[in-house]
Amino acid sequence: MSTVQTIWPPGTECVARYNFPGTTDQDLPLCKGDVLTIIGVTKDPNWYKAKNTVGREGTIPANYVQKREGVKSGGKLSLMPWFHGKITREQAERLLYPPETGLFLVRESTNFPGDYTLCVSCDGKVEHYRIVYQNCKLSIDEEEFFENLMQLVEHYTKDADGLCTRLIKPKLMEGTVAAQDEFSRSGWALNRKELKLLQAIGKGEFGDVMVGDYRGTKVAVKCIKHDATAQAFVAEASVMTQMRHNNLVQLLGVIVEEKGSLYIVTEYMAKGSLVDYLRSRGRTIIGGDCLLKFSMNVCEAMEYLEANNFVHRDLAARNVLVSEDNIAKVSDFGLTKEASSTQDTAKLPVKWTAPEALREKQTFSTKSDVWSYGILLWEIYSFGRVPYPRIPLKDVVPRVEKGYKMDAPDGCPPAVYNIMKQCWTLDVNMRPTFNALRDSLQDIWTKELYL
Ligand code: AMP
């Protein structure tokens, strides 16, 4: 059987699977884990011309690198693919058939609600071990205690420690994919040993953000320790693998630890969040050209998301970060979903969310992101003020629904205020696209209407 070799086009991203010292001057030496961009083919189909992240170019052997791909199965990625929820003892035994020593799954206990059961196939039989939940810890033998199921499974994978066998192979829940395997397969798994965590730089809702060093590059690392939260962030990371734009905070990779911690490694944005940047510098330091540049940066990122049918859902100045060279980049893809999916209203940032998205059976769309973008523009031109000042939160939505729009921030150029008002058009269909907004902003820039 012959296999057809696909040729990687220029721009394809790859990761080195092995070290390659190079044999001639034309070769590009590789260290396992290096990220490379293909820049062309050579006469020999087994070799490519490539460039590494510090700009060095040379030829590389195709079989030493792995193509980096977007992780598409975000919703199915699981940190606990062996967890089958509420199934009966009999169903568990059917799932572990045919017998294979070490094949295991975890289910919720039917006899003892709140506890779990570890089911393991061993010498043709299935053993069911009750996992008790006591004082916020899990245990099988009441000697070893664990914070979560992942830590428990990790422990018994290394050593049987009293069980009939050590855990060898997880029985995957139908429709799930092991997150770790998927990030490795697609070239996004980083090596924990090469990451140094240096100091905390921020507190997210669910975990610390640290500055770190990954193979000599300064990086930002979102560290998520709690297993259930980590599961939610797996989806965020998988969205980020599909996105590449100079105005989106770039994902560098992911580390999934067996005991349930997740590290999301991104480019380091030296000047922190846009809202803090604006508040701390203020109008004496930041000029109109800089405000318009930030507005254009965000608009370009959003135009890219629009073209790729992705909805951000939480666009706000707190979710935009500023790089060392003053480029604004959109971050926090936590809520980003492919366009037209719906979500729970309880946790929405009311002042930033479009009225139609706040209403019952709301549907977010790129157009609701346009509304939020208008609020973000207002934040930029008011140097980080909280929107709808002096209006109690409970009155915001009723007033907005009746057509109320915020006044222009002090000193805001009329052309920019005009764009804000267009973004706050109640009729979704009449709201501009990001593509049209980018044209309008470009026009303001060219005609120097920001002065
Ligand atoms: P987040 O959990 O993404 O909202 O981040 C919380 C805070 O951590 C932000 O407001 C920033 O101050 C900081 N932070 C997050 N990501 C980065 C990054 N890539 N570079 C620098 N600081 C960051």
Coordinates of C-alpha atoms and ligand atoms in Angstrom, one line a residue:
M1 CA 0.0 0.0 0.0
S2 CA 1.4 3.4 -0.9
T3 CA 0.8 6.5 1.2
V4 CA 0.5 9.9 -0.4
Q5 CA 2.7 12.3 1.4
T6 CA 1.1 15.7 1.8
I7 CA 3.4 18.6 1.4
W8 CA 3.3 21.2 4.1
P9 CA 2.7 24.7 2.7
P10 CA 4.9 27.7 3.8
G11 CA 3.6 29.0 7.1
T12 CA 2.9 25.5 8.5
E13 CA 3.9 25.4 12.2
C14 CA 5.8 22.3 13.5
V15 CA 7.4 21.2 16.7
A16 CA 10.7 19.2 16.8
R17 CA 10.2 15.7 18.1
Y18 CA 13.9 14.9 18.4
N19 CA 17.2 16.7 18.7
F20 CA 18.9 17.2 15.4
P21 CA 22.4 18.7 15.5
G22 CA 22.6 19.2 11.7
T23 CA 25.2 17.7 9.5
T24 CA 25.9 20.6 7.1
D25 CA 26.0 24.4 7.3
Q26 CA 22.7 24.6 5.6
D27 CA 20.9 22.5 8.2
L28 CA 18.9 24.1 11.0
P29 CA 19.8 22.4 14.3
L30 CA 16.8 21.3 16.3
C31 CA 16.2 20.7 20.0
K32 CA 13.2 18.6 20.9
G33 CA 10.3 21.0 21.5
D34 CA 11.5 23.8 19.2
V35 CA 8.7 25.5 17.3
L36 CA 9.4 26.0 13.6
T37 CA 7.7 27.5 10.7
I38 CA 8.0 25.9 7.3
I39 CA 9.2 28.4 4.7
G40 CA 9.6 26.2 1.7
V41 CA 10.2 22.8 0.1
T42 CA 13.5 21.4 -1.1
K43 CA 14.3 19.2 -4.0
D44 CA 14.2 16.3 -1.6
P45 CA 10.6 15.7 -0.3
N46 CA 12.0 14.5 3.0
W47 CA 13.6 17.9 3.8
Y48 CA 12.0 21.3 4.3
K49 CA 13.3 24.8 4.6
A50 CA 12.3 26.2 8.0
K51 CA 12.7 29.0 10.4
N52 CA 12.9 28.9 14.2
T53 CA 11.5 31.3 16.7
V54 CA 14.7 33.4 16.8
G55 CA 14.6 33.8 13.0
R56 CA 17.4 31.3 12.1
E57 CA 16.7 29.5 8.8
G58 CA 17.9 26.2 7.4
T59 CA 16.9 22.8 6.2
I60 CA 15.2 20.2 8.5
P61 CA 14.4 16.5 8.1
A62 CA 10.6 16.2 7.8
N63 CA 10.4 13.1 10.0
Y64 CA 12.1 14.9 12.9
V65 CA 9.2 17.3 13.3
Q66 CA 5.5 17.1 14.0
K67 CA 2.9 19.4 12.4
R68 CA 1.2 21.6 15.0
E69 CA -2.6 21.6 14.5
G70 CA -5.6 23.3 16.1
V71 CA -7.4 21.1 18.6
K72 CA -10.9 20.8 17.2
S73 CA -12.5 18.5 19.7
G74 CA -12.6 21.1 22.6
G75 CA -15.9 20.1 24.0
K76 CA -14.9 16.4 24.2
L77 CA -11.5 16.9 25.8
S78 CA -11.5 15.5 29.2
L79 CA -8.9 15.5 32.0
M80 CA -10.8 12.4 33.5
P81 CA -11.8 10.4 30.4
W82 CA -12.1 7.3 32.6
F83 CA -14.9 8.9 34.7
H84 CA -18.2 7.5 33.6
G85 CA -20.6 9.3 36.0
K86 CA -23.7 7.5 37.3
I87 CA -23.6 4.0 35.8
T88 CA -24.5 0.8 37.6
R89 CA -22.2 -2.0 38.6
E90 CA -23.5 -4.2 35.7
Q91 CA -22.9 -1.4 33.2
A92 CA -19.4 -1.0 34.5
E93 CA -18.7 -4.7 34.1
R94 CA -20.0 -4.6 30.6
L95 CA -17.7 -1.7 29.8
L96 CA -14.7 -3.6 31.2
Y97 CA -15.4 -6.5 28.9
P98 CA -13.5 -8.3 27.4
P99 CA -11.3 -8.8 30.4
E100 CA -7.9 -7.1 30.4
T101 CA -5.9 -6.9 33.6
G102 CA -5.5 -3.2 34.6
L103 CA -8.3 -1.9 32.5
F104 CA -10.3 0.5 34.8
L105 CA -12.9 3.2 35.1
V106 CA -14.4 5.3 37.9
R107 CA -18.2 5.7 38.4
E108 CA -20.4 7.4 40.9
S109 CA -21.5 5.0 43.6
T110 CA -25.1 3.9 43.3
N111 CA -25.3 2.6 46.9
F112 CA -23.5 5.4 48.6
P113 CA -24.4 8.7 46.9
G114 CA -21.5 11.2 47.0
D115 CA -18.9 8.4 47.0
Y116 CA -17.3 6.9 43.9
T117 CA -16.3 3.4 42.9
L118 CA -13.1 2.4 41.2
C119 CA -13.8 -0.6 38.9
V120 CA -10.7 -2.6 37.8
S121 CA -10.5 -5.7 35.6
C122 CA -8.1 -8.3 37.0
D123 CA -7.5 -11.9 36.0
G124 CA -10.9 -12.2 34.3
K125 CA -12.9 -10.6 37.1
V126 CA -14.0 -7.0 37.8
E127 CA -13.2 -5.7 41.3
H128 CA -15.2 -2.7 42.6
Y129 CA -13.5 -0.5 45.2
R130 CA -15.5 2.0 47.1
I131 CA -13.8 5.5 47.2
V132 CA -15.1 7.3 50.3
Y133 CA -15.3 11.0 50.5
Q134 CA -14.3 12.1 54.0
N135 CA -13.3 15.5 55.3
C136 CA -13.0 16.8 51.7
K137 CA -10.5 14.0 50.8
L138 CA -10.9 10.8 48.9
S139 CA -9.7 7.4 50.0
I140 CA -10.0 3.7 49.2
D141 CA -8.1 2.2 52.2
E142 CA -8.4 5.2 54.6
E143 CA -4.6 5.2 54.8
E144 CA -3.9 7.2 51.6
F145 CA -5.9 10.3 51.0
F146 CA -6.3 12.4 47.8
E147 CA -7.5 15.8 46.9
N148 CA -9.3 14.6 43.8
L149 CA -9.9 11.6 41.6
M150 CA -7.0 12.4 39.3
Q151 CA -4.5 12.3 42.1
L152 CA -6.1 9.0 43.3
V153 CA -5.8 7.5 39.8
E154 CA -2.3 8.7 39.4
H155 CA -1.3 7.0 42.7
Y156 CA -2.7 3.6 41.8
T157 CA -1.3 3.9 38.3
K158 CA 2.2 3.9 39.7
D159 CA 1.6 1.2 42.3
A160 CA -1.2 -1.4 43.1
D161 CA -0.8 -0.4 46.8
G162 CA -3.2 -3.1 48.0
L163 CA -5.5 -3.2 44.9
C164 CA -5.6 -6.4 42.9
T165 CA -3.5 -4.8 40.2
R166 CA -2.1 -1.3 39.4
L167 CA -4.3 0.7 37.0
I168 CA -2.9 0.2 33.5
K169 CA -5.4 1.3 30.9
P170 CA -8.3 3.7 31.3
K171 CA -11.6 2.7 29.8
L172 CA -12.5 5.9 28.0
M173 CA -16.0 7.3 28.3
E174 CA -17.7 7.2 25.0
G175 CA -17.3 10.5 23.1
T176 CA -14.4 11.8 25.2
V177 CA -10.8 12.3 24.3
A178 CA -8.0 12.3 26.9
A179 CA -6.9 16.0 27.0
Q180 CA -3.3 15.2 27.5
D181 CA -3.2 12.8 24.5
E182 CA -4.9 15.3 22.3
F183 CA -2.6 18.2 23.2
S184 CA 0.4 15.9 22.6
R185 CA -0.9 14.6 19.3
S186 CA -1.6 18.1 18.0
G187 CA 1.9 19.4 19.1
W188 CA 0.7 21.7 21.9
A189 CA 1.9 19.8 25.0
L190 CA 4.9 21.4 26.7
N191 CA 7.4 19.8 28.9
R192 CA 6.9 20.7 32.6
K193 CA 10.6 20.2 33.4
E194 CA 11.5 23.1 31.0
L195 CA 9.1 25.5 32.6
K196 CA 10.3 27.6 35.6
L197 CA 7.6 29.4 37.5
L198 CA 9.0 32.7 38.8
Q199 CA 6.5 35.0 40.4
A200 CA 2.8 35.7 40.6
I201 CA 1.7 38.6 38.4
G202 CA -2.1 38.4 38.6
K203 CA -5.0 36.6 40.1
G204 CA -7.6 35.3 37.7
E205 CA -11.0 34.1 38.9
F206 CA -9.8 30.5 39.0
G207 CA -6.1 30.5 39.6
D208 CA -2.9 32.4 39.7
V209 CA -1.2 33.9 36.7
M210 CA 2.6 33.6 37.0
V211 CA 5.5 34.9 35.0
G212 CA 7.7 32.1 34.0
D213 CA 10.6 31.0 31.8
Y214 CA 10.1 28.4 29.1
R215 CA 13.4 27.5 27.5
G216 CA 14.8 31.0 27.9
T217 CA 11.6 32.9 26.9
K218 CA 9.6 34.9 29.3
V219 CA 6.1 33.6 29.4
A220 CA 2.8 34.0 31.3
V221 CA 1.4 30.9 32.9
K222 CA -2.2 30.4 34.0
C223 CA -2.0 27.8 36.8
I224 CA -5.2 26.0 37.5
K225 CA -5.0 23.6 40.4
H226 CA -8.6 22.6 41.0
D227 CA -9.6 19.7 38.8
A228 CA -13.2 20.8 37.9
T229 CA -12.0 24.3 36.9
A230 CA -9.1 22.8 35.0
Q231 CA -11.6 20.9 33.0
A232 CA -13.3 24.2 32.0
F233 CA -9.9 25.7 31.0
V234 CA -9.1 22.8 28.8
A235 CA -11.8 24.1 26.5
E236 CA -10.2 27.6 26.6
A237 CA -6.8 26.2 25.7
S238 CA -8.2 24.2 22.8
V239 CA -9.9 27.4 21.4
M240 CA -6.6 29.1 21.6
T241 CA -4.8 26.4 19.6
Q242 CA -7.0 27.4 16.7
M243 CA -6.3 31.1 16.8
R244 CA -3.3 33.0 15.4
H245 CA -3.3 36.8 15.0
N246 CA -0.9 39.5 16.1
N247 CA -3.6 41.1 18.2
L248 CA -4.7 37.9 20.1
V249 CA -2.6 36.8 23.0
Q250 CA -0.7 33.8 21.6
L251 CA -0.9 30.4 23.2
L252 CA 2.5 28.8 23.4
G253 CA 1.4 25.5 24.8
V254 CA -0.3 23.5 27.6
I255 CA 0.9 21.3 30.4
V256 CA -1.6 18.7 31.8
E257 CA -0.3 17.1 35.0
E258 CA -1.6 13.8 35.9
K259 CA -2.6 15.0 39.3
G260 CA -5.0 17.4 37.8
S261 CA -3.1 20.7 37.5
L262 CA -3.3 22.5 34.2
Y263 CA -0.8 25.1 33.0
I264 CA -1.8 27.4 30.1
V265 CA 1.4 29.0 28.8
T266 CA 1.0 32.2 26.7
E267 CA 3.1 35.0 25.4
Y268 CA 4.1 37.5 28.2
M269 CA 2.4 40.8 28.0
A270 CA 4.7 43.1 29.9
K271 CA 2.3 46.0 30.4
G272 CA -0.5 44.1 31.9
S273 CA -4.2 44.6 31.3
L274 CA -5.4 47.5 29.2
V275 CA -7.8 48.8 31.9
D276 CA -4.9 49.0 34.4
Y277 CA -2.6 50.5 31.8
L278 CA -5.1 53.3 31.0
R279 CA -5.9 54.0 34.7
S280 CA -2.4 54.2 35.8
R281 CA -1.0 56.4 33.0
G282 CA -4.0 58.6 32.3
R283 CA -4.5 61.3 29.7
T284 CA -1.3 63.2 30.6
I285 CA 0.8 60.3 29.3
I286 CA -1.3 58.5 26.7
G287 CA -2.0 60.5 23.6
G288 CA -4.9 60.3 21.1
D289 CA -2.8 58.4 18.6
C290 CA -2.1 55.7 21.2
L291 CA -5.8 55.4 22.1
L292 CA -6.7 55.0 18.5
K293 CA -3.9 52.4 18.0
F294 CA -5.3 50.4 20.9
S295 CA -8.8 50.6 19.4
M296 CA -7.5 49.5 16.0
N297 CA -5.5 46.6 17.5
V298 CA -8.6 45.2 19.2
C299 CA -10.7 45.8 16.2
E300 CA -8.3 43.8 14.0
A301 CA -8.3 40.9 16.4
M302 CA -12.1 41.0 16.4
E303 CA -12.2 41.2 12.7
Y304 CA -10.1 38.0 12.6
L305 CA -12.5 36.3 15.0
E306 CA -15.5 37.5 13.0
A307 CA -14.0 36.0 9.8
N308 CA -13.4 32.7 11.6
N309 CA -16.9 32.6 13.0
F310 CA -15.8 32.8 16.6
V311 CA -17.6 34.9 19.2
H312 CA -15.6 36.1 22.2
R313 CA -18.5 36.9 24.6
D314 CA -16.4 38.7 27.2
L315 CA -14.8 41.5 25.3
A316 CA -13.8 44.3 27.8
A317 CA -10.7 46.3 28.6
R318 CA -9.9 44.0 31.5
N319 CA -9.5 41.2 28.9
V320 CA -7.1 43.1 26.7
L321 CA -3.4 43.0 27.5
V322 CA -0.6 45.4 26.5
S323 CA 2.8 44.2 25.2
E324 CA 6.2 45.7 25.9
D325 CA 6.0 47.5 22.6
N326 CA 2.5 48.9 23.3
I327 CA 0.4 46.5 21.2
A328 CA -3.0 45.7 22.6
K329 CA -4.0 42.0 22.3
V330 CA -7.3 40.3 23.1
S331 CA -7.1 37.6 25.8
D332 CA -9.4 35.4 27.9
F333 CA -11.0 33.1 25.5
G334 CA -12.7 31.4 28.4
L335 CA -16.2 32.0 27.0
T336 CA -15.3 31.9 23.3
K337 CA -17.4 29.4 21.5
E338 CA -18.0 28.8 17.9
A339 CA -20.7 31.3 16.7
S340 CA -24.3 30.8 17.5
S341 CA -24.1 28.6 20.6
T342 CA -25.9 29.8 23.7
Q343 CA -24.9 30.0 27.4
D344 CA -26.1 30.6 30.9
T345 CA -27.1 34.3 31.7
A346 CA -26.2 34.3 35.4
K347 CA -22.5 35.1 35.0
L348 CA -22.7 37.7 32.3
P349 CA -20.9 41.1 32.6
V350 CA -24.1 43.1 32.3
K351 CA -22.6 46.4 31.4
W352 CA -20.6 44.9 28.5
T353 CA -23.2 42.5 27.1
A354 CA -25.6 43.4 24.3
P355 CA -29.3 43.6 25.3
E356 CA -30.4 40.8 23.0
A357 CA -27.7 38.5 24.5
L358 CA -29.0 39.3 28.0
R359 CA -32.6 38.5 27.1
E360 CA -34.1 35.1 27.6
K361 CA -32.9 32.4 25.2
Q362 CA -30.1 34.8 24.3
T363 CA -27.9 34.1 21.4
F364 CA -24.5 35.6 21.3
S365 CA -23.1 36.5 18.0
T366 CA -20.3 38.5 16.5
K367 CA -22.8 41.4 16.6
S368 CA -23.1 41.1 20.4
D369 CA -19.3 41.3 20.4
V370 CA -19.6 44.5 18.4
W371 CA -21.8 46.0 21.2
S372 CA -19.1 45.1 23.8
Y373 CA -16.5 46.6 21.5
G374 CA -18.4 49.9 21.7
I375 CA -18.3 49.7 25.5
L376 CA -14.6 48.9 25.3
L377 CA -14.0 51.9 23.1
W378 CA -15.8 54.0 25.8
E379 CA -13.4 52.5 28.4
I380 CA -10.4 53.4 26.3
Y381 CA -11.4 57.0 25.7
S382 CA -12.4 57.5 29.3
F383 CA -9.0 56.1 30.5
G384 CA -10.4 53.0 32.2
R385 CA -13.6 54.3 33.9
V386 CA -16.3 51.8 34.7
P387 CA -19.1 52.2 32.1
Y388 CA -22.4 53.7 33.0
P389 CA -21.1 55.8 35.8
R390 CA -23.6 56.9 38.4
I391 CA -26.3 54.6 37.1
P392 CA -27.2 51.7 39.5
L393 CA -26.5 48.3 37.9
K394 CA -30.1 47.3 38.2
D395 CA -31.2 50.3 36.1
V396 CA -28.6 49.8 33.3
V397 CA -30.5 47.2 31.3
P398 CA -34.0 48.9 31.4
R399 CA -32.5 52.2 30.4
V400 CA -30.4 50.7 27.6
E401 CA -33.4 48.8 26.3
K402 CA -35.2 52.1 26.0
G403 CA -32.4 53.5 23.8
Y404 CA -30.2 55.2 26.4
K405 CA -26.6 55.5 25.3
M406 CA -23.6 56.8 27.3
D407 CA -22.3 60.3 26.6
A408 CA -19.0 60.7 24.9
P409 CA -16.1 60.6 27.3
D410 CA -14.3 63.9 27.9
G411 CA -12.1 64.8 25.0
C412 CA -13.3 61.9 22.8
P413 CA -13.1 62.8 19.1
P414 CA -16.6 63.0 17.6
A415 CA -15.7 60.5 14.9
V416 CA -14.8 57.9 17.6
Y417 CA -18.0 58.6 19.6
N418 CA -19.9 58.1 16.4
I419 CA -18.5 54.6 16.1
M420 CA -19.4 53.8 19.7
K421 CA -23.0 54.9 19.1
Q422 CA -23.2 52.7 15.9
C423 CA -22.0 49.7 18.1
W424 CA -24.9 50.4 20.5
T425 CA -27.6 50.1 17.8
L426 CA -30.4 48.1 19.4
D427 CA -31.3 46.5 16.1
V428 CA -28.7 43.7 15.7
N429 CA -28.9 43.8 11.9
M430 CA -28.1 47.5 11.8
R431 CA -24.9 47.2 13.9
P432 CA -21.7 47.4 11.8
T433 CA -19.4 44.5 11.3
F434 CA -15.9 44.5 12.7
N435 CA -14.7 44.6 9.1
A436 CA -16.6 47.9 8.5
L437 CA -15.5 49.3 11.9
R438 CA -11.9 48.7 11.0
D439 CA -12.4 50.7 7.8
S440 CA -13.9 53.5 9.8
L441 CA -11.0 53.5 12.3
Q442 CA -8.5 53.4 9.5
D443 CA -10.2 56.5 8.0
I444 CA -10.0 58.4 11.3
W445 CA -6.3 57.5 11.5
T446 CA -5.6 58.5 7.9
K447 CA -7.4 61.8 8.2
E448 CA -6.0 62.4 11.6
L449 CA -9.5 62.9 13.0
Y450 CA -8.2 61.7 16.4
L451 CA -6.2 64.8 17.0
Ligands
AMP1 P1 -6.9 36.6 33.7 O1 -7.1 35.4 34.6 O2 -6.6 36.2 32.3 O3 -8.0 37.6 33.8 O4 -5.6 37.4 34.2 C1 -5.5 38.0 35.4 C2 -4.4 39.1 35.4 O5 -3.1 38.4 35.2 C3 -4.5 40.1 34.2 O6 -5.3 41.2 34.6 C4 -3.1 40.5 34.0 O7 -2.7 41.5 34.9 C5 -2.3 39.2 34.3 N1 -2.0 38.5 33.1 C6 -2.8 37.5 32.5 N2 -2.3 37.1 31.4 C7 -1.1 37.7 31.2 C8 -0.1 37.7 30.2 N3 -0.2 36.9 29.1 N4 1.0 38.5 30.3 C9 1.1 39.3 31.4 N5 0.1 39.4 32.4 C10 -1.0 38.6 32.3

